[in-house]
Tab-separated table of C-alpha atoms in Angstrom:
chain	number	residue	atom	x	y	z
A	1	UNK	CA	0.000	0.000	0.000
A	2	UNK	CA	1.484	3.477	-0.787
A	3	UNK	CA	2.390	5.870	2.123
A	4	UNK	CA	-0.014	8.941	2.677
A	5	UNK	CA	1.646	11.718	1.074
A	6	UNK	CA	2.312	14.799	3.479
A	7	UNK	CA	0.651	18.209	2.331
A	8	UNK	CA	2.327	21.581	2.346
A	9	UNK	CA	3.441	24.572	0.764
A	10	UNK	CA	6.692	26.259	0.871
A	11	UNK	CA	8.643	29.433	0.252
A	12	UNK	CA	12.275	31.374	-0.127
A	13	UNK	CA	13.473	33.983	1.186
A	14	UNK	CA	16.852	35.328	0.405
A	15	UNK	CA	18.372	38.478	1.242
A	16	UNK	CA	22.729	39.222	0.288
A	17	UNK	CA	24.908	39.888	2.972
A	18	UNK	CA	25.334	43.536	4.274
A	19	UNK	CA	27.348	46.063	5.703
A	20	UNK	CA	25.947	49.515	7.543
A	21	UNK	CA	27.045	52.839	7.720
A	22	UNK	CA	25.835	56.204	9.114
A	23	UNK	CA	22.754	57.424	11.542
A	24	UNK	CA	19.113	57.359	10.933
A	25	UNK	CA	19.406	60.447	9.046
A	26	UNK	CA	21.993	59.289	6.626
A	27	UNK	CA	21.990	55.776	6.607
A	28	UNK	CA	23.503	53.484	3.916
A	29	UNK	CA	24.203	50.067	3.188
A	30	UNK	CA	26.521	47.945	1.081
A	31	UNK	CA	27.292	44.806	-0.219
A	32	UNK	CA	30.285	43.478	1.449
A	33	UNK	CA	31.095	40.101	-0.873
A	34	UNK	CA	29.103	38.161	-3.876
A	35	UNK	CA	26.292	35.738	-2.906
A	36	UNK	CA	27.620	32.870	-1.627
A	37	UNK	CA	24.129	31.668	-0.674
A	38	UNK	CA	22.447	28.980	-2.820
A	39	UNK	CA	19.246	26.886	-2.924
A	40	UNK	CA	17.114	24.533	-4.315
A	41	UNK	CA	13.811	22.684	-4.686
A	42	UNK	CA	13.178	19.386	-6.406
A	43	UNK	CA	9.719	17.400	-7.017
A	44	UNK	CA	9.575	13.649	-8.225
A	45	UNK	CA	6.758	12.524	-9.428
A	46	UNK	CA	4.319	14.252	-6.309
A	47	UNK	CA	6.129	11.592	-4.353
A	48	UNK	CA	8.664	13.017	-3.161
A	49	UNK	CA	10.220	16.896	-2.583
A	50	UNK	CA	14.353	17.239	-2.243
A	51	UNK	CA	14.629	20.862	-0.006
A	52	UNK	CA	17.993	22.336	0.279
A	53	UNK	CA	20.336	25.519	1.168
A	54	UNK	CA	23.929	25.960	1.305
A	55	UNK	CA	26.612	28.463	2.524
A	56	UNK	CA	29.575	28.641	0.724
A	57	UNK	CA	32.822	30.228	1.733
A	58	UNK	CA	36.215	31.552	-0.368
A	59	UNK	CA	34.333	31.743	-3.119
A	60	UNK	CA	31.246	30.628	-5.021
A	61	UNK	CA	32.454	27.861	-6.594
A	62	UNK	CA	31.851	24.943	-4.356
A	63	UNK	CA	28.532	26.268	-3.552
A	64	UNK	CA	27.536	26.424	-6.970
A	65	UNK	CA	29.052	23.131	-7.987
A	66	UNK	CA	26.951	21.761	-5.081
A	67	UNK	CA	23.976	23.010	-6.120
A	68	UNK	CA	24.340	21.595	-9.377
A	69	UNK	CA	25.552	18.315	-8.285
A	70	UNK	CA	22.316	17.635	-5.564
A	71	UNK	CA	19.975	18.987	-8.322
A	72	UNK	CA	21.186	17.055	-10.922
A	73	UNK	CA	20.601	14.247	-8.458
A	74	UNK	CA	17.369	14.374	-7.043
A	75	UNK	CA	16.690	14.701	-11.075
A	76	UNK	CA	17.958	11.399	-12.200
A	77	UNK	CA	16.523	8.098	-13.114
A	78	UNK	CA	18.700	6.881	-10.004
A	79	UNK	CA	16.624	9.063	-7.311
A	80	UNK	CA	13.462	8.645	-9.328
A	81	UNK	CA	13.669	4.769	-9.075
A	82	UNK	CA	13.964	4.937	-5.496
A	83	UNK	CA	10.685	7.101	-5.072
A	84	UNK	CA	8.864	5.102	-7.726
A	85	UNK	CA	9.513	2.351	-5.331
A	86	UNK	CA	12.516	-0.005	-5.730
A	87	UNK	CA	14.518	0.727	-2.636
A	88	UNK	CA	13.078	0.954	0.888
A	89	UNK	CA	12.163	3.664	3.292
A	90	UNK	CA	15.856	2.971	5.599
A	91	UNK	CA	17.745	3.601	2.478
A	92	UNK	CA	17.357	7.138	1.972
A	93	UNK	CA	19.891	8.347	4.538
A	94	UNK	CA	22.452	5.967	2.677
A	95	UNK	CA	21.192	7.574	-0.153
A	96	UNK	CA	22.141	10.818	0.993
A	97	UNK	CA	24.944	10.141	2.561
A	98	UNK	CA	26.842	8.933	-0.717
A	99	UNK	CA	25.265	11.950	-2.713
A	100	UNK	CA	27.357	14.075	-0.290
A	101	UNK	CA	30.497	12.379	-0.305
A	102	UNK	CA	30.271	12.115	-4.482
A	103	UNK	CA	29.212	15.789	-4.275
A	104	UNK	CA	32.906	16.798	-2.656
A	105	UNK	CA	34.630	14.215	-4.677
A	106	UNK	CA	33.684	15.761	-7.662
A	107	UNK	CA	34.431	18.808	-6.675
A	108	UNK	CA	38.191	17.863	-6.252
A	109	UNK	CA	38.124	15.695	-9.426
A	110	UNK	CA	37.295	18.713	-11.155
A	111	UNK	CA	40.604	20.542	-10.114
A	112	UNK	CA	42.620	17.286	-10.081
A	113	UNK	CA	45.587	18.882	-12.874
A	114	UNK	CA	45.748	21.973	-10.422
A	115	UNK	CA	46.093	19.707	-7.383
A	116	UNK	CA	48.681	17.888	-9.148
A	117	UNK	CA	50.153	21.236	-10.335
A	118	UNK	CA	50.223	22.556	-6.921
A	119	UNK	CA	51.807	19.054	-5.273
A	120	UNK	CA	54.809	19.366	-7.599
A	121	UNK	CA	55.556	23.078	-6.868
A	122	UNK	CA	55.150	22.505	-2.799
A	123	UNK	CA	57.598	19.417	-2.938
A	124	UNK	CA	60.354	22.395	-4.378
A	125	UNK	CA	59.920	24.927	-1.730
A	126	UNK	CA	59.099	22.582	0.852
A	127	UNK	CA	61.738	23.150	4.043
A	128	UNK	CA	62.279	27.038	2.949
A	129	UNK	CA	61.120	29.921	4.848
A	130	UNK	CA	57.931	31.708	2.990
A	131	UNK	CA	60.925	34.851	2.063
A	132	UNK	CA	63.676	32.728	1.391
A	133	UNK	CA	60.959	30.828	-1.217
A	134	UNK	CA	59.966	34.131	-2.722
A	135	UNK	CA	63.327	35.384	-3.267
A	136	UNK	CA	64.592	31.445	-4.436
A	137	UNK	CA	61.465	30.660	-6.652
A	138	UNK	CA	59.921	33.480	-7.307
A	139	UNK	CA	57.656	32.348	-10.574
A	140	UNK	CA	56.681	28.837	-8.455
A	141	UNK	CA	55.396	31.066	-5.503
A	142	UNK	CA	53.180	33.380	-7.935
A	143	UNK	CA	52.039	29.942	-9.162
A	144	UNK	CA	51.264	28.493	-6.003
A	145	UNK	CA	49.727	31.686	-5.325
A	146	UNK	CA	47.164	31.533	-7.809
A	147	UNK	CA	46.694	27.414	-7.451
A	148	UNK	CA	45.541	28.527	-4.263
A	149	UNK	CA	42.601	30.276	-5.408
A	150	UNK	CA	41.573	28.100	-8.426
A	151	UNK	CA	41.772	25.029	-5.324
A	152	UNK	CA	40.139	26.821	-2.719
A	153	UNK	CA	36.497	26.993	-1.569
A	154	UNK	CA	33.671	25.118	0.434
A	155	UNK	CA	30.329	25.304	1.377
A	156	UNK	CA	28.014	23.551	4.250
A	157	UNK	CA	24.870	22.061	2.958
A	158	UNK	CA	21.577	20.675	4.643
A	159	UNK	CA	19.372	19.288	2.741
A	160	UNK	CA	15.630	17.875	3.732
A	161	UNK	CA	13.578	14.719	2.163
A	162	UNK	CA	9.893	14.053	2.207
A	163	UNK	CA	9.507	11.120	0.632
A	164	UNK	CA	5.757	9.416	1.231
A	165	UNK	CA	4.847	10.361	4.704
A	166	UNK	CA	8.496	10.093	5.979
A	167	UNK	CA	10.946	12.556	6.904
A	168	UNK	CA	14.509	13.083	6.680
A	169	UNK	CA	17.549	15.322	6.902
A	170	UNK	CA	21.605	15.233	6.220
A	171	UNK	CA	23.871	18.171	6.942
A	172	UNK	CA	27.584	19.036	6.862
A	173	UNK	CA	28.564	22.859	8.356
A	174	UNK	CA	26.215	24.803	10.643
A	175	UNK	CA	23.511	25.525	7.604
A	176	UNK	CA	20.377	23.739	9.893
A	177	UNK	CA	16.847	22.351	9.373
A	178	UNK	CA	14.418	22.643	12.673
A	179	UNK	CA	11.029	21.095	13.128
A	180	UNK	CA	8.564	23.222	14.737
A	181	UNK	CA	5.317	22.265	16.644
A	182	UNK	CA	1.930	23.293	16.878
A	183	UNK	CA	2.415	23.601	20.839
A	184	UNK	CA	5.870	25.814	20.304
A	185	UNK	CA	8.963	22.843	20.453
A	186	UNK	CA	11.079	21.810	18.041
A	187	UNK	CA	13.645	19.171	17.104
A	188	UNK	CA	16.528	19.816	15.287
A	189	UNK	CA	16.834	17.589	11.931
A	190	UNK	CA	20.536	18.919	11.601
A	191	UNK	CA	23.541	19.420	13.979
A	192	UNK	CA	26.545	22.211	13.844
A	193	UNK	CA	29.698	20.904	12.384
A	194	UNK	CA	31.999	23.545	14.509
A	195	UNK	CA	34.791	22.834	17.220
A	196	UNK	CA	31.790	24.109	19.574
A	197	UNK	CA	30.340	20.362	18.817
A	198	UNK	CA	31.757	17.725	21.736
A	199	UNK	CA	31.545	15.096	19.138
A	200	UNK	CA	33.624	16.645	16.543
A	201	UNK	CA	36.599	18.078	18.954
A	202	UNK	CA	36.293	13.958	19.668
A	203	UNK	CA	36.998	13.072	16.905
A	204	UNK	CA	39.732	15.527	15.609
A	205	UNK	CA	41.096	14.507	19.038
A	206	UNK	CA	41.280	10.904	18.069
A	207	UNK	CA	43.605	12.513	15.187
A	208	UNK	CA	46.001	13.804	17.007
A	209	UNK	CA	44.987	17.286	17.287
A	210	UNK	CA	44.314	19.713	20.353
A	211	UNK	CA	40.810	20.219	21.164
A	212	UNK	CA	41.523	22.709	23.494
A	213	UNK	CA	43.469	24.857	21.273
A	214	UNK	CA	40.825	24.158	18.471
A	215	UNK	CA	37.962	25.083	20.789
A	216	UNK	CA	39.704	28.492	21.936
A	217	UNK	CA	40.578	29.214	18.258
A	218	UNK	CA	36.862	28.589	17.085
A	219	UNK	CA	38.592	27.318	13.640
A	220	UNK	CA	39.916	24.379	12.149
A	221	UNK	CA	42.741	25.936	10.237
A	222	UNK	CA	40.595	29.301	8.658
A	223	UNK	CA	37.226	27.594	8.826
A	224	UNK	CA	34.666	27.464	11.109
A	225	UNK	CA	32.948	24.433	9.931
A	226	UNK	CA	34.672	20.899	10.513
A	227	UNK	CA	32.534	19.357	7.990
A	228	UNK	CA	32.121	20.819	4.679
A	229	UNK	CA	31.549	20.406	0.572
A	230	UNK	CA	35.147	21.135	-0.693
A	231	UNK	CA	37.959	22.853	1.503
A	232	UNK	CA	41.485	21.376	0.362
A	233	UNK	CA	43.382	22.391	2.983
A	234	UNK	CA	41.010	20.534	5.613
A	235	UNK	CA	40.921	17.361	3.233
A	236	UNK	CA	43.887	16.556	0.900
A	237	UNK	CA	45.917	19.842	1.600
A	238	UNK	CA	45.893	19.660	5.462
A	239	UNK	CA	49.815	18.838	5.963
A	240	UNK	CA	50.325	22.122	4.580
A	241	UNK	CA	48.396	23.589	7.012
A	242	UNK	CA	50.873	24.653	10.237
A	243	UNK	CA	48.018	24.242	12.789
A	244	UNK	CA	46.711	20.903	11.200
A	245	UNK	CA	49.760	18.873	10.022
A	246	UNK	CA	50.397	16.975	12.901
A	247	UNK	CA	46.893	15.406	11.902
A	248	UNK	CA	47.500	11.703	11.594
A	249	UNK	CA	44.151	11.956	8.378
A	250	UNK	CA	42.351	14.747	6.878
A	251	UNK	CA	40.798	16.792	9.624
A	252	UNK	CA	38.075	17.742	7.203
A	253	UNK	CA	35.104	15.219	5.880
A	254	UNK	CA	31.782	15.744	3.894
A	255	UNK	CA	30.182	12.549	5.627
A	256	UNK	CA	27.179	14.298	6.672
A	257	UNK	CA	24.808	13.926	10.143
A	258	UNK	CA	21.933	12.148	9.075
A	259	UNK	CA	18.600	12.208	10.849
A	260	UNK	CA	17.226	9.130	9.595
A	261	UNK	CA	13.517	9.491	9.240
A	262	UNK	CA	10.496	10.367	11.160
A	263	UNK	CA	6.490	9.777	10.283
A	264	UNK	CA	4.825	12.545	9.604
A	265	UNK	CA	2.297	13.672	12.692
A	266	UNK	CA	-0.026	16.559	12.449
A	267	UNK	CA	1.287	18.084	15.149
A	268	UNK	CA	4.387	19.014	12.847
A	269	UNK	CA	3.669	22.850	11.891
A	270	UNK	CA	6.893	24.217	10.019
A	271	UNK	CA	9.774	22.601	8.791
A	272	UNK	CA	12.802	25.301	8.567
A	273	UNK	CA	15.979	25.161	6.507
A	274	UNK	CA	18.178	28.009	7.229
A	275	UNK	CA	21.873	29.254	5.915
A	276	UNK	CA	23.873	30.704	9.684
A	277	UNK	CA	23.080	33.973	8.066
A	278	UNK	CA	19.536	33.956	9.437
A	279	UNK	CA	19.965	32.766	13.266
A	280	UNK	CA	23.393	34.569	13.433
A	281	UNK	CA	21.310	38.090	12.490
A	282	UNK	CA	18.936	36.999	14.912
A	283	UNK	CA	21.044	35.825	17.854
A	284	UNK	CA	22.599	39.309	17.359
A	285	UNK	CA	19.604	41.388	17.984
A	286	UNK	CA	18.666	39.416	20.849
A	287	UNK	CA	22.394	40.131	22.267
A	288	UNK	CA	23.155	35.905	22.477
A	289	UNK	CA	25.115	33.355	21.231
A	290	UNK	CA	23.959	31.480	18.167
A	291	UNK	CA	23.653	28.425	20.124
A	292	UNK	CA	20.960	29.638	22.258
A	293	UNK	CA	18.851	27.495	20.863
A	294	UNK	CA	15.476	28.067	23.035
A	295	UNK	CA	16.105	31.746	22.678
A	296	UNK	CA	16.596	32.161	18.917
A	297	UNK	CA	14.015	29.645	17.693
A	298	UNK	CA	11.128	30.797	19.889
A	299	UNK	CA	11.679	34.371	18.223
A	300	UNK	CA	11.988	33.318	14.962
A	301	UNK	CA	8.995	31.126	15.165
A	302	UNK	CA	7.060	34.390	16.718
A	303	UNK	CA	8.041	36.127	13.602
A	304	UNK	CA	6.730	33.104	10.985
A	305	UNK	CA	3.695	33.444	12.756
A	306	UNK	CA	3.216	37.079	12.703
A	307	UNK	CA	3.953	36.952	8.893
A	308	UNK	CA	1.906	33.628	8.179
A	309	UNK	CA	-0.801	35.006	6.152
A	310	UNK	CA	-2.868	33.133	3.134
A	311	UNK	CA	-1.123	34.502	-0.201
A	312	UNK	CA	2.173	35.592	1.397
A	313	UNK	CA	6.053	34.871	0.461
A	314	UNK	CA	6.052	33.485	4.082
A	315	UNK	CA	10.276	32.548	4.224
A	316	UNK	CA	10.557	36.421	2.336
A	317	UNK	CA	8.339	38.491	4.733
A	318	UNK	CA	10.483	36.843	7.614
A	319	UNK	CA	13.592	37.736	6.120
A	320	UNK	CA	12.852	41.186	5.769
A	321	UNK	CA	11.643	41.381	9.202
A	322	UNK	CA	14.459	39.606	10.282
A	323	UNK	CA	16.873	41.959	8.509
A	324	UNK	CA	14.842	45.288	9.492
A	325	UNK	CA	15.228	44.151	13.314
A	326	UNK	CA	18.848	43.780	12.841
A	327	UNK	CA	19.094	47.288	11.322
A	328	UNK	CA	16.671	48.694	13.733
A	329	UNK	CA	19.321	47.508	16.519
A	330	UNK	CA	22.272	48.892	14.788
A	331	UNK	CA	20.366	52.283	14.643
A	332	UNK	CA	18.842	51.907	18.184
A	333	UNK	CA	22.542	52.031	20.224
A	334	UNK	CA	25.022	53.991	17.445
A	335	UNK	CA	24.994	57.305	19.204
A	336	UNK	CA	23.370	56.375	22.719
A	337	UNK	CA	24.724	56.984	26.245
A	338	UNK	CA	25.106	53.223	27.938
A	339	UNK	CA	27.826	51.666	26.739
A	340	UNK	CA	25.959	47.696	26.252
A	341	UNK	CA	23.234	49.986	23.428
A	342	UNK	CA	26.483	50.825	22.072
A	343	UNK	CA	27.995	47.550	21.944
A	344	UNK	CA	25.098	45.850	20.754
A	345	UNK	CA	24.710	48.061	18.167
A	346	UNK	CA	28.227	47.675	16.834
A	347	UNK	CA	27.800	43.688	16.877
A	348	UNK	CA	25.189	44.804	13.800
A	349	UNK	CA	26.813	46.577	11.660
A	350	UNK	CA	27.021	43.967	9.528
A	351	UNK	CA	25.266	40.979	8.575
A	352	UNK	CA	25.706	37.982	5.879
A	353	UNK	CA	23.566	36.614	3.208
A	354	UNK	CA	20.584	35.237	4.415
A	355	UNK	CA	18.586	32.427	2.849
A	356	UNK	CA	15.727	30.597	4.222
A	357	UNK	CA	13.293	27.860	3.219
A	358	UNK	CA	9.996	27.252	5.399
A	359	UNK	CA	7.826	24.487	4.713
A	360	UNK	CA	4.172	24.751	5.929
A	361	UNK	CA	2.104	21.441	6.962
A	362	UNK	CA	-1.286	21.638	5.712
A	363	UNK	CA	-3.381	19.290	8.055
């Protein structure tokens, strides 16, 4: 017997990053950085609906070549055999799981003459001080130089499945997907892949790194995410990385957290897949730490509901809000007397891109 399909609508929001300047009576804004925010949305067959956002970083190259990869996925014969019914419901994280790992080996196999490239320049200025290179080699530095940038680039990625009347979620990065209730809770489909995460300083520990120094740092190497699409110098690159190469394997990994399935309930009001863009704004103007979970989620779900209306962009009006509140609080404290107004308004000067998804259950 076929599963009861679950009924909803959805919507995007998406707002680029920004930076702020002036007072209320000359106030300006301006973009700081290209979009590095991406999305997508993929139907097979009214059986199942692919949901997805992604952050990318150094670039927008691995978030594009993500974006392609996943749609070109959940587009194939492959995917639409498995929702036409020849695989099983506890497939689908396994499913996902490999479309992430392919999805960041591609990405390298892709730049697999400038990896090369790069390897054979590093192995002749290996052992010399960065001047000593310069002055030594100075046309293999340029070149490493710009290897660099061609090489670089990552980007986190959640990504959410409804597939009959089932539910699921992978992630790698802090890009999440929260389930909200009719009575207020949530669950979280997705987790943060950051050296804030217990787990993950665990397991970096278990290759040889600090996790004390990582957690005071708030990086591995220049990145904040310990899981991620792409990133060289957390994968293949790490040895030439100062604060990574005593790494006995690649600190970095696109094997992705995978919440493997719920049934849908009608008690499930808003599903809500969000780029670190859209909590981090948030957490700002309510003076906390992104990870104050309880804090940040029951105001953002007060401001889906006062912008839930029949006929509405739902995930744009609450971006705008979400954006105006932020700009609102920069304006509020830049010339005031106390000193926190003051601070708090200088923590929002600036914002980044902003992209959510919201998925309404129709019951």
């Amino acid at each position: 017997m076929a599963a009861k399909r679950i009924h909803y609508q959805y919507t995007i929001g998406e707002l680029v990053n920004s930076r702020y300047d002036g007072t209320r009576v000359s106030f300006t804004t301006a973009e700081m950085h290209p979009k590095e925010d991406r999305n997508f949305v993929v139907s097979t067959n009214d059986r199942a609906v692919c949901f997805g956002v992604m952050d990318g970083h150094d670039g927008e190259k691995a978030v594009i070549h993500a974006t392609q990869e996943f749609k070109e996925f959940f587009k194939s014969q492959s995917w639409n055999n498995i929702v036409n019914g020849h695989t099983i419901f506890s497939q689908i994280p396994e499913v996902l799981e490999e479309v992430f790992l392919s999805t960041d080996k591609r990405f390298f196999d892709k730049r697999n003459a400038e990896i090369l490239e790069k390897k054979a320049l590093q192995n002749r200025v290996d052992g010399l001080r960065s001047f000593e290179a310069l002055q030594r080699f100075p046309i293999e530095v340029m070149r490493l130089q710009e290897l660099d940038k061609l090489i670089q680039g990552g980007t986190t990625a959640v990504v959410a499945v409804m597939y009959g009347n089932k539910l699921y979620a992978a992630n790698v990065g802090d890009s999440r997907a929260v389930l909200f209730f009719n009575n207020g809770s949530y669950a979280n489909l997705s987790v943060d892949h950051s050296t804030d995460n217990p787990i993950e300083l665990d397991r970096l520990a278990r290759l040889n790194l600090n996790p004390q120094e990582l957690k005071k740092n708030k990086r591995l190497g220049s990145q904040e995410n310990t899981r991620s699409i792409g990133d060289y110098n957390l994968k293949e690159g790490y040895k030439d990385v100062d604060v990574l190469n005593a790494a006995t394997g690649p600190p970095g990994t696109a094997e992705p957290y995978l919440f493997e399935g719920v049934t849908f309930d009608p008690t499930w009001r808003y599903l809500v897949l969000m780029t670190d863009g859209v909590y981090k704004t948030l957490a700002a103007t309510l003076d906390t730490d992104s990870n104050n979970l309880d804090l940040i989620y029951h105001q953002l779900l007060s401001v889906i509901k006062k912008c839930d209306g029949e006929g509405r962009n739902l995930a744009g009006e609450v971006i705008n809000r979400i954006a105006r509140m932020h700009i609102y609080t920069y304006l509020d404290g830049i010339n005031a007397r106390d000193e926190w107004r003051r601070t708090l308004s200088a923590s929002c000067a600036k914002r980044d891109d902003m992209t959510l998804i919201i998925v309404k259950f129709l019951v």
